[in-house]
PDB file of C-alpha atoms in Angstrom:
ATOM      1  CA  MET A   1      -0.429  -8.229 -14.548  1.00 54.00           C
ATOM      2  CA  SER A   2       0.177  -4.926 -13.130  1.00 85.00           C
ATOM      3  CA  TYR A   3       2.186  -3.799 -10.206  1.00 86.00           C
ATOM      4  CA  GLN A   4      -0.980  -3.121  -8.338  1.00 89.00           C
ATOM      5  CA  SER A   5      -2.158  -6.869  -8.886  1.00 88.00           C
ATOM      6  CA  ASP A   6       1.260  -8.159  -7.766  1.00 87.00           C
ATOM      7  CA  ILE A   7       1.183  -6.013  -4.623  1.00 87.00           C
ATOM      8  CA  TYR A   8      -2.331  -7.197  -4.003  1.00 87.00           C
ATOM      9  CA  GLU A   9      -1.606 -10.902  -4.431  1.00 86.00           C
ATOM     10  CA  ALA A  10       1.477 -10.340  -1.963  1.00 84.00           C
ATOM     11  CA  ILE A  11      -0.765  -9.012   0.670  1.00 84.00           C
ATOM     12  CA  LYS A  12      -3.239 -11.625   0.292  1.00 84.00           C
ATOM     13  CA  ALA A  13      -0.589 -14.325   0.545  1.00 83.00           C
ATOM     14  CA  SER A  14       0.897 -12.793   3.679  1.00 80.00           C
ATOM     15  CA  ALA A  15      -0.461 -15.000   6.665  1.00 82.00           C
ATOM     16  CA  PRO A  16       0.474 -12.418   9.433  1.00 79.00           C
ATOM     17  CA  LEU A  17      -1.528  -9.627   7.540  1.00 81.00           C
ATOM     18  CA  THR A  18      -4.563 -11.559   6.433  1.00 84.00           C
ATOM     19  CA  ALA A  19      -4.827 -12.750  10.199  1.00 85.00           C
ATOM     20  CA  LEU A  20      -5.187  -8.881  11.091  1.00 82.00           C
ATOM     21  CA  ILE A  21      -7.278  -7.561   8.320  1.00 88.00           C
ATOM     22  CA  GLY A  22      -8.803 -10.685   6.481  1.00 88.00           C
ATOM     23  CA  ASP A  23      -9.895  -9.715   3.004  1.00 90.00           C
ATOM     24  CA  ARG A  24     -10.264  -6.083   3.939  1.00 94.00           C
ATOM     25  CA  PHE A  25      -7.522  -4.611   1.523  1.00 93.00           C
ATOM     26  CA  PHE A  26      -8.742  -2.281  -1.003  1.00 94.00           C
ATOM     27  CA  TRP A  27      -7.393   0.126  -3.875  1.00 92.00           C
ATOM     28  CA  ASP A  28      -8.380   3.705  -3.714  1.00 93.00           C
ATOM     29  CA  VAL A  29     -11.392   3.525  -1.362  1.00 93.00           C
ATOM     30  CA  ALA A  30     -13.186   1.039   1.035  1.00 93.00           C
ATOM     31  CA  ASP A  31     -16.829   0.703   1.290  1.00 90.00           C
ATOM     32  CA  SER A  32     -18.281   2.918   4.250  1.00 86.00           C
ATOM     33  CA  SER A  33     -19.720  -0.265   5.821  1.00 91.00           C
ATOM     34  CA  THR A  34     -16.270  -1.957   6.056  1.00 94.00           C
ATOM     35  CA  THR A  35     -15.473  -3.328   9.428  1.00 94.00           C
ATOM     36  CA  THR A  36     -12.136  -2.324  10.802  1.00 94.00           C
ATOM     37  CA  PRO A  37      -9.150  -2.750  10.721  1.00 93.00           C
ATOM     38  CA  TYR A  38      -8.516  -2.389   6.911  1.00 95.00           C
ATOM     39  CA  ILE A  39      -5.895  -1.148   4.397  1.00 95.00           C
ATOM     40  CA  VAL A  40      -6.471   1.081   1.509  1.00 96.00           C
ATOM     41  CA  ALA A  41      -3.839   1.589  -1.120  1.00 95.00           C
ATOM     42  CA  GLN A  42      -3.687   4.234  -3.925  1.00 94.00           C
ATOM     43  CA  THR A  43      -1.138   5.293  -6.403  1.00 92.00           C
ATOM     44  CA  VAL A  44      -0.326   8.946  -5.678  1.00 91.00           C
ATOM     45  CA  SER A  45       1.892   9.795  -8.517  1.00 85.00           C
ATOM     46  CA  ASN A  46       3.747   7.880 -11.251  1.00 75.00           C
ATOM     47  CA  ASP A  47       7.153   8.730 -12.792  1.00 68.00           C
ATOM     48  CA  GLY A  48       8.597   6.746 -15.645  1.00 59.00           C
ATOM     49  CA  GLU A  49      12.280   6.456 -16.845  1.00 58.00           C
ATOM     50  CA  THR A  50      12.607   6.703 -20.763  1.00 56.00           C
ATOM     51  CA  ASP A  51      15.493   5.062 -22.717  1.00 59.00           C
ATOM     52  CA  PHE A  52      17.317   6.737 -25.498  1.00 62.00           C
ATOM     53  CA  ASP A  53      15.029   4.827 -27.950  1.00 63.00           C
ATOM     54  CA  GLY A  54      11.917   6.595 -26.447  1.00 61.00           C
ATOM     55  CA  PHE A  55      10.664   3.465 -24.723  1.00 61.00           C
ATOM     56  CA  ARG A  56       9.534   3.723 -21.219  1.00 62.00           C
ATOM     57  CA  ASP A  57      10.183   0.616 -19.515  1.00 73.00           C
ATOM     58  CA  VAL A  58      10.646   1.375 -15.914  1.00 80.00           C
ATOM     59  CA  SER A  59       7.937   3.212 -13.626  1.00 83.00           C
ATOM     60  CA  PHE A  60       8.542   4.789 -10.265  1.00 86.00           C
ATOM     61  CA  PRO A  61       5.035   5.132  -8.718  1.00 90.00           C
ATOM     62  CA  LEU A  62       4.378   6.560  -5.427  1.00 92.00           C
ATOM     63  CA  ILE A  63       2.044   4.192  -3.456  1.00 93.00           C
ATOM     64  CA  GLN A  64       0.333   5.229  -0.385  1.00 96.00           C
ATOM     65  CA  PHE A  65      -0.908   2.525   2.126  1.00 96.00           C
ATOM     66  CA  SER A  66      -3.367   3.607   4.984  1.00 96.00           C
ATOM     67  CA  ALA A  67      -4.273   1.458   7.686  1.00 96.00           C
ATOM     68  CA  TRP A  68      -7.492   2.243   9.430  1.00 96.00           C
ATOM     69  CA  ALA A  69      -8.630   0.969  12.959  1.00 96.00           C
ATOM     70  CA  LYS A  70     -10.788   2.308  15.884  1.00 97.00           C
ATOM     71  CA  THR A  71      -7.731   2.917  18.125  1.00 97.00           C
ATOM     72  CA  LYS A  72      -4.449   4.572  17.285  1.00 97.00           C
ATOM     73  CA  GLN A  73      -2.520   1.700  18.860  1.00 96.00           C
ATOM     74  CA  ASP A  74      -4.500  -0.694  16.495  1.00 95.00           C
ATOM     75  CA  ALA A  75      -3.421   1.416  13.421  1.00 96.00           C
ATOM     76  CA  ILE A  76       0.215   1.465  14.448  1.00 95.00           C
ATOM     77  CA  GLU A  77       0.263  -2.300  15.030  1.00 92.00           C
ATOM     78  CA  ILE A  78      -1.195  -3.018  11.763  1.00 91.00           C
ATOM     79  CA  MET A  79       1.015  -0.672   9.639  1.00 93.00           C
ATOM     80  CA  SER A  80       4.023  -2.172  11.647  1.00 92.00           C
ATOM     81  CA  LYS A  81       3.132  -5.916  10.545  1.00 87.00           C
ATOM     82  CA  PHE A  82       2.474  -4.474   7.006  1.00 86.00           C
ATOM     83  CA  ARG A  83       5.826  -2.851   6.780  1.00 87.00           C
ATOM     84  CA  THR A  84       7.696  -6.006   8.042  1.00 83.00           C
ATOM     85  CA  GLY A  85       5.751  -8.060   5.258  1.00 77.00           C
ATOM     86  CA  LEU A  86       6.417  -5.883   2.271  1.00 77.00           C
ATOM     87  CA  GLU A  87       9.339  -3.475   2.816  1.00 73.00           C
ATOM     88  CA  GLY A  88      12.467  -4.006   1.068  1.00 63.00           C
ATOM     89  CA  ARG A  89      11.744  -7.110  -0.933  1.00 67.00           C
ATOM     90  CA  ASN A  90      10.827  -7.874  -4.388  1.00 64.00           C
ATOM     91  CA  LEU A  91       7.408  -9.061  -4.689  1.00 77.00           C
ATOM     92  CA  PRO A  92       6.197 -12.002  -6.965  1.00 78.00           C
ATOM     93  CA  GLY A  93       4.787 -11.326 -10.291  1.00 82.00           C
ATOM     94  CA  ALA A  94       5.593 -10.156 -13.815  1.00 84.00           C
ATOM     95  CA  SER A  95       6.005  -6.344 -12.843  1.00 84.00           C
ATOM     96  CA  ASP A  96       9.143  -7.147 -10.821  1.00 84.00           C
ATOM     97  CA  VAL A  97       7.923  -4.453  -8.294  1.00 85.00           C
ATOM     98  CA  SER A  98       9.961  -3.518  -5.184  1.00 83.00           C
ATOM     99  CA  LEU A  99       9.127  -0.980  -2.544  1.00 86.00           C
ATOM    100  CA  SER A 100      11.225   1.534  -0.708  1.00 85.00           C
ATOM    101  CA  PHE A 101      10.068   3.579   2.358  1.00 87.00           C
ATOM    102  CA  ALA A 102       9.365   7.098   1.434  1.00 89.00           C
ATOM    103  CA  GLY A 103       7.409   8.579   4.444  1.00 91.00           C
ATOM    104  CA  GLU A 104       4.880   8.004   7.064  1.00 93.00           C
ATOM    105  CA  GLN A 105       2.266  10.019   8.973  1.00 96.00           C
ATOM    106  CA  SER A 106      -0.637   9.531  11.501  1.00 96.00           C
ATOM    107  CA  THR A 107      -4.242  10.892  11.221  1.00 97.00           C
ATOM    108  CA  ARG A 108      -7.663  10.796  12.490  1.00 97.00           C
ATOM    109  CA  ASP A 109     -10.775  11.010  10.374  1.00 96.00           C
ATOM    110  CA  PRO A 110     -13.279  13.414  12.187  1.00 96.00           C
ATOM    111  CA  VAL A 111     -16.320  11.850  10.315  1.00 93.00           C
ATOM    112  CA  THR A 112     -15.699   8.062  10.794  1.00 93.00           C
ATOM    113  CA  LYS A 113     -13.617   8.667  14.000  1.00 95.00           C
ATOM    114  CA  LEU A 114     -11.071   5.999  12.740  1.00 97.00           C
ATOM    115  CA  TYR A 115      -7.331   6.285  13.193  1.00 98.00           C
ATOM    116  CA  GLY A 116      -5.081   5.998  10.375  1.00 97.00           C
ATOM    117  CA  GLU A 117      -1.344   5.219   9.931  1.00 97.00           C
ATOM    118  CA  ILE A 118      -0.289   6.222   6.371  1.00 97.00           C
ATOM    119  CA  ILE A 119       3.062   5.047   4.663  1.00 96.00           C
ATOM    120  CA  ASP A 120       4.293   6.084   1.374  1.00 94.00           C
ATOM    121  CA  TYR A 121       6.533   3.787  -0.804  1.00 91.00           C
ATOM    122  CA  ARG A 122       8.279   4.576  -3.817  1.00 89.00           C
ATOM    123  CA  ALA A 123       8.103   1.465  -6.246  1.00 87.00           C
ATOM    124  CA  SER A 124      10.197   0.540  -8.704  1.00 84.00           C
ATOM    125  CA  THR A 125       8.330  -1.665 -11.397  1.00 85.00           C
ATOM    126  CA  ASN A 126       8.515  -2.768 -15.023  1.00 80.00           C
ATOM    127  CA  THR A 127       6.111  -1.004 -17.141  1.00 69.00           C
ATOM    128  CA  ASN A 128       3.225  -3.168 -18.303  1.00 55.00           C
TER     129      ASN A 128
END
């Protein structure tokens, strides 16, 4: 399993988050017909650590999560609950992924007219 799968499973197992977004959690892109609110995740960059033997066994990807909603307040609320559910804990799975807060920003998409709360996390994970 990959760290993406482990994160996906942790989000799907979070009752407070699924109460807000149901099954509307996506990697990379959501379909344009997706109803709000929803969250999109993507890997922005990936850094690894190489041991002296040349084996790269730890990865430190930067993962961005974007909560999208019709109102700014809804986007903020969803992201706040998302952070509470994931931040600072090891997630289940073979990748042994943990997340550390790395940055936050707000946005509004002029085409869809949706508000977004975007959070970056630096992950630490086994390479698999």
